Tab-separated table of C-alpha atoms in Angstrom:
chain	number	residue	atom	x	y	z
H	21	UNK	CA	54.946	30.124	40.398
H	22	UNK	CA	58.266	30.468	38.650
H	23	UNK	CA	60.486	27.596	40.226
H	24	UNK	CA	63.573	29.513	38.850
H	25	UNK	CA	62.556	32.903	40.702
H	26	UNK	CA	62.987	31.802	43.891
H	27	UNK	CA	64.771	27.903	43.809
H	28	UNK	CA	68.714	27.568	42.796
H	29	UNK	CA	67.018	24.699	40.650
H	30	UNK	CA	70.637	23.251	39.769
H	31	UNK	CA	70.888	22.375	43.389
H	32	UNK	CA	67.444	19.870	43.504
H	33	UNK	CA	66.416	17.603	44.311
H	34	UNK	CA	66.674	18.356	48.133
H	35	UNK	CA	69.115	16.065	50.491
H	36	UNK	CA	65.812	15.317	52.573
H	37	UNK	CA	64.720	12.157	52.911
H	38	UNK	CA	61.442	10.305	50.781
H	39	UNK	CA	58.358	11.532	52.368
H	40	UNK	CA	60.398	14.315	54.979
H	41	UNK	CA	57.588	17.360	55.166
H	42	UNK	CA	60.569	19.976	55.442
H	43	UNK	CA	60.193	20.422	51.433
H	44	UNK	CA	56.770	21.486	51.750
H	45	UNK	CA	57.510	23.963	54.752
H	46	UNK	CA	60.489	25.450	52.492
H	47	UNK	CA	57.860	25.915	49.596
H	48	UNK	CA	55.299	27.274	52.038
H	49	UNK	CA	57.752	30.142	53.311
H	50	UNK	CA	58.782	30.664	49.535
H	51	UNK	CA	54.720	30.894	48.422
H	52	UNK	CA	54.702	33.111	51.368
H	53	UNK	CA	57.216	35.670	49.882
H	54	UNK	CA	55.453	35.280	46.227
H	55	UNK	CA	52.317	36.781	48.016
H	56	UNK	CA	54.121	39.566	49.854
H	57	UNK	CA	55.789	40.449	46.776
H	58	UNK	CA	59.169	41.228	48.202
H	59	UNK	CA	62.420	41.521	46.037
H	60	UNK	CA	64.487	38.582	46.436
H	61	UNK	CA	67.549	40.708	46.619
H	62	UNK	CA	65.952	42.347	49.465
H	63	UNK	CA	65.182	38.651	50.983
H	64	UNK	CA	67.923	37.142	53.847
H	65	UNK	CA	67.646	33.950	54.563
H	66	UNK	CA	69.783	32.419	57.531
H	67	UNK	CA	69.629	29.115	58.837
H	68	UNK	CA	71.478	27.256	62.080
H	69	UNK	CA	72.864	23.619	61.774
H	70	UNK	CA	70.332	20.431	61.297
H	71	UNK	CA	67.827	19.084	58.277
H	72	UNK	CA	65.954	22.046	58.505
H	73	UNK	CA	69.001	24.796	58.061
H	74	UNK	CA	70.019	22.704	54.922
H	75	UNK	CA	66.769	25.039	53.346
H	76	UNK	CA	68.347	28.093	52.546
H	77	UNK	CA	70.949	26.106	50.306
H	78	UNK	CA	67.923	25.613	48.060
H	79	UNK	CA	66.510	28.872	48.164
H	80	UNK	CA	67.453	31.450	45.440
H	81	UNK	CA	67.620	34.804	47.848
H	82	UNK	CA	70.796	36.016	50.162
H	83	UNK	CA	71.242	32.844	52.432
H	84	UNK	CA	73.328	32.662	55.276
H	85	UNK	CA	74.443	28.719	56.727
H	86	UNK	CA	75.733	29.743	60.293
H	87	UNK	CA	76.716	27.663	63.302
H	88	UNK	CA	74.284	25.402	65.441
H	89	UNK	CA	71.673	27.624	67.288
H	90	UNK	CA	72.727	30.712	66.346
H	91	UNK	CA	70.749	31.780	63.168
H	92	UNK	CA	68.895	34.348	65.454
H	93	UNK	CA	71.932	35.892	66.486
H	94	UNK	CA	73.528	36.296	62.930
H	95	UNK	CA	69.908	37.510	61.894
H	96	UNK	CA	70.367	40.216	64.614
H	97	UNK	CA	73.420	41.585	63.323
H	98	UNK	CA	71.809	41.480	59.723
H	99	UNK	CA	68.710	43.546	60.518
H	100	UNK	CA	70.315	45.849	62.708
H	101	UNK	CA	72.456	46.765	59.883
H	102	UNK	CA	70.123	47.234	57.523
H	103	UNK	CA	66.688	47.419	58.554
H	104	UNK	CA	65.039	47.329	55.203
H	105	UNK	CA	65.947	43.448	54.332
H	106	UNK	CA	63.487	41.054	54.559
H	107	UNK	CA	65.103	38.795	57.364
H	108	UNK	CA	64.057	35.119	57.562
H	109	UNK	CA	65.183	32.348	60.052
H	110	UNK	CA	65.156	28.845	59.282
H	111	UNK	CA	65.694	26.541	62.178
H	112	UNK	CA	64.765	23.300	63.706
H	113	UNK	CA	63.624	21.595	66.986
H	114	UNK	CA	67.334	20.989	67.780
H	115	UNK	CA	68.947	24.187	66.549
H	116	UNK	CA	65.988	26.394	67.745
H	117	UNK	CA	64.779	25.364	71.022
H	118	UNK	CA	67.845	23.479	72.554
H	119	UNK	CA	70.974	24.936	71.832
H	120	UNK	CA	69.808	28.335	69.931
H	121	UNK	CA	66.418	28.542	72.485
H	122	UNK	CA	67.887	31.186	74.826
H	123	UNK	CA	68.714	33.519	71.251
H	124	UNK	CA	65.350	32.748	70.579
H	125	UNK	CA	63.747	34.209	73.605
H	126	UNK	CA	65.751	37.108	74.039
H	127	UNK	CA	64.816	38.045	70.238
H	128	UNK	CA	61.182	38.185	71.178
H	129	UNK	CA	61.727	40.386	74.543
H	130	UNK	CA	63.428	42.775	71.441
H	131	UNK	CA	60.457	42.272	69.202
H	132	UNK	CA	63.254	42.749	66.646
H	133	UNK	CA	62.157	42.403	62.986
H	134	UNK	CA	62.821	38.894	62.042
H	135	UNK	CA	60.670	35.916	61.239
H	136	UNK	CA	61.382	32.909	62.209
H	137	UNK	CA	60.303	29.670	61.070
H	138	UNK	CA	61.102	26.927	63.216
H	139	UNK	CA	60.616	23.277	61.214
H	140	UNK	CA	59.563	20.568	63.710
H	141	UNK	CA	60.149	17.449	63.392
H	142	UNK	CA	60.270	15.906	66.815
H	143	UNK	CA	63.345	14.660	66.472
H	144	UNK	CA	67.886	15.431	66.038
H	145	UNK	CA	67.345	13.406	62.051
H	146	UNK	CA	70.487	14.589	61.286
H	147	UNK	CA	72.297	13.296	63.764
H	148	UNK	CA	70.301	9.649	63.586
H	149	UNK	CA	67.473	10.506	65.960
H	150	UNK	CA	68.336	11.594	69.370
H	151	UNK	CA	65.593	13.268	71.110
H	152	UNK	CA	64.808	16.677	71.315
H	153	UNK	CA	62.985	19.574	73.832
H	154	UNK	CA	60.562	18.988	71.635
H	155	UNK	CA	60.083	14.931	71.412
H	156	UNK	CA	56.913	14.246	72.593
H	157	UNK	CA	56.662	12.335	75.594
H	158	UNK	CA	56.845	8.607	75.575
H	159	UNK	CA	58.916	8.570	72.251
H	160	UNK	CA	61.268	6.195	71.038
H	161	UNK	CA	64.997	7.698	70.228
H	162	UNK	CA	68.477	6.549	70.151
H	163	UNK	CA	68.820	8.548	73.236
H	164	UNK	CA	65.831	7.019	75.100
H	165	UNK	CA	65.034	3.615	74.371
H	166	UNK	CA	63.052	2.481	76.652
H	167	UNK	CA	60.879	6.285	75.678
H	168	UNK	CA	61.484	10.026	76.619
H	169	UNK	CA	60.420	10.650	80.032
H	170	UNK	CA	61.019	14.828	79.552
H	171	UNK	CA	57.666	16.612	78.638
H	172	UNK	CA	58.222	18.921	74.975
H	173	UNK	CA	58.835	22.430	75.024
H	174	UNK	CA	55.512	24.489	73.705
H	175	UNK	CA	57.321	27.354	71.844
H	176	UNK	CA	53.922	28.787	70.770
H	177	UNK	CA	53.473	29.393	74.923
H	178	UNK	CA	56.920	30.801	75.371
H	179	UNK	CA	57.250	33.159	72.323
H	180	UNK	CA	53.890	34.450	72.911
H	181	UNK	CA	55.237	35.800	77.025
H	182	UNK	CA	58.511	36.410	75.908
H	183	UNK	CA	57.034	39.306	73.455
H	184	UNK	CA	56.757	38.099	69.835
H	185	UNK	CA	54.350	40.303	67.952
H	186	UNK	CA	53.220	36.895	66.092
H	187	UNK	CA	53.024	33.441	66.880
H	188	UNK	CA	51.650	30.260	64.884
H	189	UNK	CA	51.514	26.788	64.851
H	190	UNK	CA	50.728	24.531	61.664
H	191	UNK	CA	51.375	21.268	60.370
H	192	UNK	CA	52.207	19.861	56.779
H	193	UNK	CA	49.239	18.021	56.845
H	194	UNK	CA	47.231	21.242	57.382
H	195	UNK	CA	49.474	22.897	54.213
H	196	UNK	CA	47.255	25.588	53.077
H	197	UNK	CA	46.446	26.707	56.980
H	198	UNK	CA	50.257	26.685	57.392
H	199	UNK	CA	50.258	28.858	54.187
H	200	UNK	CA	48.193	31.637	55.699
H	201	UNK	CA	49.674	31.532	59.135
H	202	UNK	CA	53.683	32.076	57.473
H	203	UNK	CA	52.104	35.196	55.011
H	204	UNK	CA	50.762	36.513	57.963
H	205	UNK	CA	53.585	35.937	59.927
H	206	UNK	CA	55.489	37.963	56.802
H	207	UNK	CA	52.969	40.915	57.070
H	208	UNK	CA	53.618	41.759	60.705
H	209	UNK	CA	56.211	44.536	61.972
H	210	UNK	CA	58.285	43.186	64.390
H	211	UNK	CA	59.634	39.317	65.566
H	212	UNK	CA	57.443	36.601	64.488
H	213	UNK	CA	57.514	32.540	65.190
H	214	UNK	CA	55.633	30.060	63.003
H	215	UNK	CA	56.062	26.601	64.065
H	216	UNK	CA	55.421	23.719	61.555
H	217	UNK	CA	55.163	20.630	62.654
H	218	UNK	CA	56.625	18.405	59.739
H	219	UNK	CA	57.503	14.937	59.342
H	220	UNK	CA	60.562	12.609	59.718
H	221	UNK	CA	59.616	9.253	58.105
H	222	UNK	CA	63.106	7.926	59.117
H	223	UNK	CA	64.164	8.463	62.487
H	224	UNK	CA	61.252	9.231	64.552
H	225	UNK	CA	58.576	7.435	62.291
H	226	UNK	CA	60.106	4.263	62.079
H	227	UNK	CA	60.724	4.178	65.867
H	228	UNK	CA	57.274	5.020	66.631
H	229	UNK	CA	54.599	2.771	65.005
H	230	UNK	CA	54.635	5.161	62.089
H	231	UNK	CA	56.872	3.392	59.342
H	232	UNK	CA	55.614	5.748	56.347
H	233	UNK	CA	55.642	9.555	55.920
H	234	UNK	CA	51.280	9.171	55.264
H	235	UNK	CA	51.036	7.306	58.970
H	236	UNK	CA	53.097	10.205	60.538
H	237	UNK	CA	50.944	12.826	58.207
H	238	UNK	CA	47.723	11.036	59.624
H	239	UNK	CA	49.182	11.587	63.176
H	240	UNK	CA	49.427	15.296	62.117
H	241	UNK	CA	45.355	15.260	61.530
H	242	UNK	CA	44.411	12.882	64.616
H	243	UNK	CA	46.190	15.032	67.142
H	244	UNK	CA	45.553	18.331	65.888
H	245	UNK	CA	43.537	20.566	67.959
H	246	UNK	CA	42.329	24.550	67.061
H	247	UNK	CA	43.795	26.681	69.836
H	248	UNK	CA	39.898	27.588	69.932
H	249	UNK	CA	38.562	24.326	70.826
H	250	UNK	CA	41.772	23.526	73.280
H	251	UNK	CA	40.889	26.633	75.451
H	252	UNK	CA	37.702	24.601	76.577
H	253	UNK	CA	39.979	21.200	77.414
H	254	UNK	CA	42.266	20.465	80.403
H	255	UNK	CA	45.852	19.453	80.268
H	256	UNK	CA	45.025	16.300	80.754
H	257	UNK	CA	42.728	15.937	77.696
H	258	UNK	CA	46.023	18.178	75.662
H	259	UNK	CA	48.505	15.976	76.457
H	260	UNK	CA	50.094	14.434	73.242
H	261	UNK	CA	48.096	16.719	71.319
H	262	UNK	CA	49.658	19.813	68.745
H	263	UNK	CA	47.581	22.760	69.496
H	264	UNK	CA	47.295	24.581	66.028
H	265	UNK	CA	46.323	28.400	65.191
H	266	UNK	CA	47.560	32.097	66.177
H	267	UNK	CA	48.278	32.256	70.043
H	268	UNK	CA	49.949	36.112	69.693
H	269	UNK	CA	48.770	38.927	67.137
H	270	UNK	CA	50.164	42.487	68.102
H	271	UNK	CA	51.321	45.551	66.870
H	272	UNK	CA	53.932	46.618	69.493
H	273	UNK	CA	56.480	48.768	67.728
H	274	UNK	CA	59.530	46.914	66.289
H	275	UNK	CA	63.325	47.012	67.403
H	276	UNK	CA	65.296	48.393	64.881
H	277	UNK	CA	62.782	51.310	64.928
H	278	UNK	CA	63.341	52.431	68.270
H	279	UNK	CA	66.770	52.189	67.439
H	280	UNK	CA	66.552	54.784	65.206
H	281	UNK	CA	64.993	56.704	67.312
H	282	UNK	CA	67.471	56.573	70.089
H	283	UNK	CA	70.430	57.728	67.784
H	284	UNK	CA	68.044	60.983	66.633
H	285	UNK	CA	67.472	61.743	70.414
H	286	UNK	CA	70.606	61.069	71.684
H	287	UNK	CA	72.219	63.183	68.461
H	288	UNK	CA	69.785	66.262	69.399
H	289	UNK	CA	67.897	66.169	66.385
H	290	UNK	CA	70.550	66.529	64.052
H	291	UNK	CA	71.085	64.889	60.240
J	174	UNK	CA	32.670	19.455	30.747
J	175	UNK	CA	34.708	19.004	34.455
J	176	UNK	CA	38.453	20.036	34.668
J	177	UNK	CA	40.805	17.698	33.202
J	178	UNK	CA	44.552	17.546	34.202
J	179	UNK	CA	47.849	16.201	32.468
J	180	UNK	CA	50.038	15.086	35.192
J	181	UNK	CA	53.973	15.496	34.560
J	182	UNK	CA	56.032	13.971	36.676
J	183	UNK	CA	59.918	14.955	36.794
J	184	UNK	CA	62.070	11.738	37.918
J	185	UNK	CA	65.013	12.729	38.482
J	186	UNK	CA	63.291	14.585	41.435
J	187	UNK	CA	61.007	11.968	42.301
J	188	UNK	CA	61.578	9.836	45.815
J	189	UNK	CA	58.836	7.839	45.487
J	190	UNK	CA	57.293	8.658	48.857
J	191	UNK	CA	53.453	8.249	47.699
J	192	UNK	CA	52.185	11.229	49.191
J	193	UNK	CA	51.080	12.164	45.962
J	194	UNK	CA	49.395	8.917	45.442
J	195	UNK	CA	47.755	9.023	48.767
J	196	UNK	CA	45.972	12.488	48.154
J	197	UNK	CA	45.110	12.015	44.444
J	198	UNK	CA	41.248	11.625	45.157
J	199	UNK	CA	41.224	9.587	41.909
J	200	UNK	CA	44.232	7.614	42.691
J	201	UNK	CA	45.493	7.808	39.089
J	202	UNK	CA	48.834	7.181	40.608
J	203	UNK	CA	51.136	4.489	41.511
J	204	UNK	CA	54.678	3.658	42.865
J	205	UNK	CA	56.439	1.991	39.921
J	206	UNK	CA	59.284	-0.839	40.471
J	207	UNK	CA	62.102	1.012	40.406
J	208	UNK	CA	61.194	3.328	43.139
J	209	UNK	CA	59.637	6.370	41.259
J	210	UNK	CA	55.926	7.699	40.785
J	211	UNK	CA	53.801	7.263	37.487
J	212	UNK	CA	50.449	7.995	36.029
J	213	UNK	CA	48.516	4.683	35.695
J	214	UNK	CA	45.225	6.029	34.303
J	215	UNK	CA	45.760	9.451	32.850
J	216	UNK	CA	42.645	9.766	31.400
J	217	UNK	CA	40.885	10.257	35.210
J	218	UNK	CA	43.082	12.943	35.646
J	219	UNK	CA	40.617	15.973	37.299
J	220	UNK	CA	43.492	18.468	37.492
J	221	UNK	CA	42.828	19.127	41.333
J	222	UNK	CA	46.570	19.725	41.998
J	223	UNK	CA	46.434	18.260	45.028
J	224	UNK	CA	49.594	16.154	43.966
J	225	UNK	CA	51.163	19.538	43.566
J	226	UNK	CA	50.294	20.761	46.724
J	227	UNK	CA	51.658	18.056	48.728
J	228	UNK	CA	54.468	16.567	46.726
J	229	UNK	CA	57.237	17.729	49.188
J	230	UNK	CA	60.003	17.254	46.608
J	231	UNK	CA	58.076	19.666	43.971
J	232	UNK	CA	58.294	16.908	41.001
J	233	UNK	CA	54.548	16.811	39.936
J	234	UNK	CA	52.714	19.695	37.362
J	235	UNK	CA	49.399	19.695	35.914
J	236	UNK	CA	48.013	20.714	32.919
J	237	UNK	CA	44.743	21.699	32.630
J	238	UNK	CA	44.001	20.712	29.256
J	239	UNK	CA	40.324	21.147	29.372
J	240	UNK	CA	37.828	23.112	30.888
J	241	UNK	CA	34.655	23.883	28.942
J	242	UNK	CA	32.758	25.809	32.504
């Protein structure tokens, strides 16, 4: 793949840190537009506030840096303008499930044409490691020292009711699954959520018994469970696991198309 | 003849994280002393691109420079 097609080259190496698994999400979601075969002037790429929005930066396509939480709302505004762009969102644990996560639910109810990709790292890196909704339970932050005693958010479960046409979970370790689930996630009509569960080395590694980024990828392939195998276990035998596969695949009809088809019935037909 | 690979490695993208190291089933590489990744033992290079796969800072390409199948 040409690194200059889709990467603003001049701008690499990334700000992330040695070992951080966001650079192999960002190239996943860019492998994931070389198979779809878009044109990158027809790609949007928006992004909130944290490690994870510092992607689009990077990325050689019409990017969009907004304000913390609301990349879903700016991508909203973009596709309802014009429907035919590609529109991506980049967010994090932080941006998309804490301050962003009610944008983020409300754009599923819409089923409104925009895929999100939501970059999980456990963990506020950016801000020196306070927890997050997502901070599994028992973990060591700044913010809980003596370990988190609030159980994570499972986006997969709440995208899936709220109405997403498509929703995934991967992790880096599991980099050519994670692949296939973002492609597909690119194919479908309609809002779709791909959570990756990536790696931060230095703020929630180090605090956790996992002082390298290959510890906290082997904690990626000891936990990981196939949504198939999970369905036979209790919650008890889940708990601190990452249930990985496609919890939603549907075809309900997009936003922006019965949008469309509102302003045709409400101007009587006419051009 | 089985695949063989010429690993490049570009430094000044380099972090010297070892992921690459850790998935080369041939572990042909190493961390050097001044924080960056090279090839100790080219030669056993099987051009898997595994490396390539998983470097997360996209600093590693292979070559195949052989393949006789």
């Amino acid at each position: 793949m040409e690194m200059e097609k889709y990467f603003r080259v001049d701008k690499l190496p990334h700000i992330w840190c040695p070992g951080c698994g966001h650079g192999s999400v960002m190239m996943s979601i860019v492998k994931g537009i070389d198979k779809m075969g878009w044109d990158p002037e027809k790609v949007t790429v928006v992004s909130g506030i944290g490690c994870s929005s510092r992607a689009p930066g990077y990325m050689n396509f019409n990017t969009l840096h907004t304000v913390h939480g609301r990349p879903i709302a700016f991508a909203t505004g973009i596709k309802l303008a014009n429907p035919e762009l590609h529109v991506i969102v980049i967010t994090g644990d932080g941006d998309g499930a804490a301050i962003g996560g009610n944008h983020l639910i409300h754009a599923c109810r819409r089923n409104i044409g925009i895929n999100v990709v939501l970059f999980n790292n456990q963990i506020y890196g950016m801000t020196s490691g306070q927890y997050s909704p997502m901070t599994p339970e028992g973990s060591m932050a700044t913010t809980s020292p003596y370990g988190n005693i609030e159980p994570p958010f499972d986006l997969c479960e709440l995208t899936r009711s709220a109405g997403a046409n498509f929703v995934a979970r991967g992790t880096v370790y599991h980099l050519p699954k994670l692949d296939s689930y973002i492609e597909k996630a690119f194919g479908k009509e309609g809002f779709s959520y791909v959570e990756a569960i990536s790696q931060c080395p230095t703020y929630y590694g180090r605090r956790n018994k996992m002082k390298t980024p290959l510890e906290m990828l082997e904690w990626q392939k000891k936990n990981s469970i196939d949504i198939k195998k999970a369905r036979d276990l209790d919650s008890e035998q889940l708990k601190g696991k990452i249930i990985t596969g496609i919890f939603a695949e549907r075809d309900d009809e997009e936003y922006t198309a019965r949008y469309d088809q509102l302003i045709k019935s409400v101007q009587g037909g006419k051009e | 003849m089985p695949k063989k690979g010429k690993v490049e490695i570009k430094e000044s993208w380099c972090k010297g994280c070892e992921i690459c190291a850790t998935f080369c089933p041939k572990k042909i590489l190493g961390l050097r002393n001044d924080g960056k990744m090279e090839v100790k033992d080219p030669e056993n290079c099987i051009a898997c691109n595994q490396c390539v796969l998983r470097c997360p800072d996209y600093a590693i390409k292979v070559e195949v420079i052989e393949n006789n199948d």
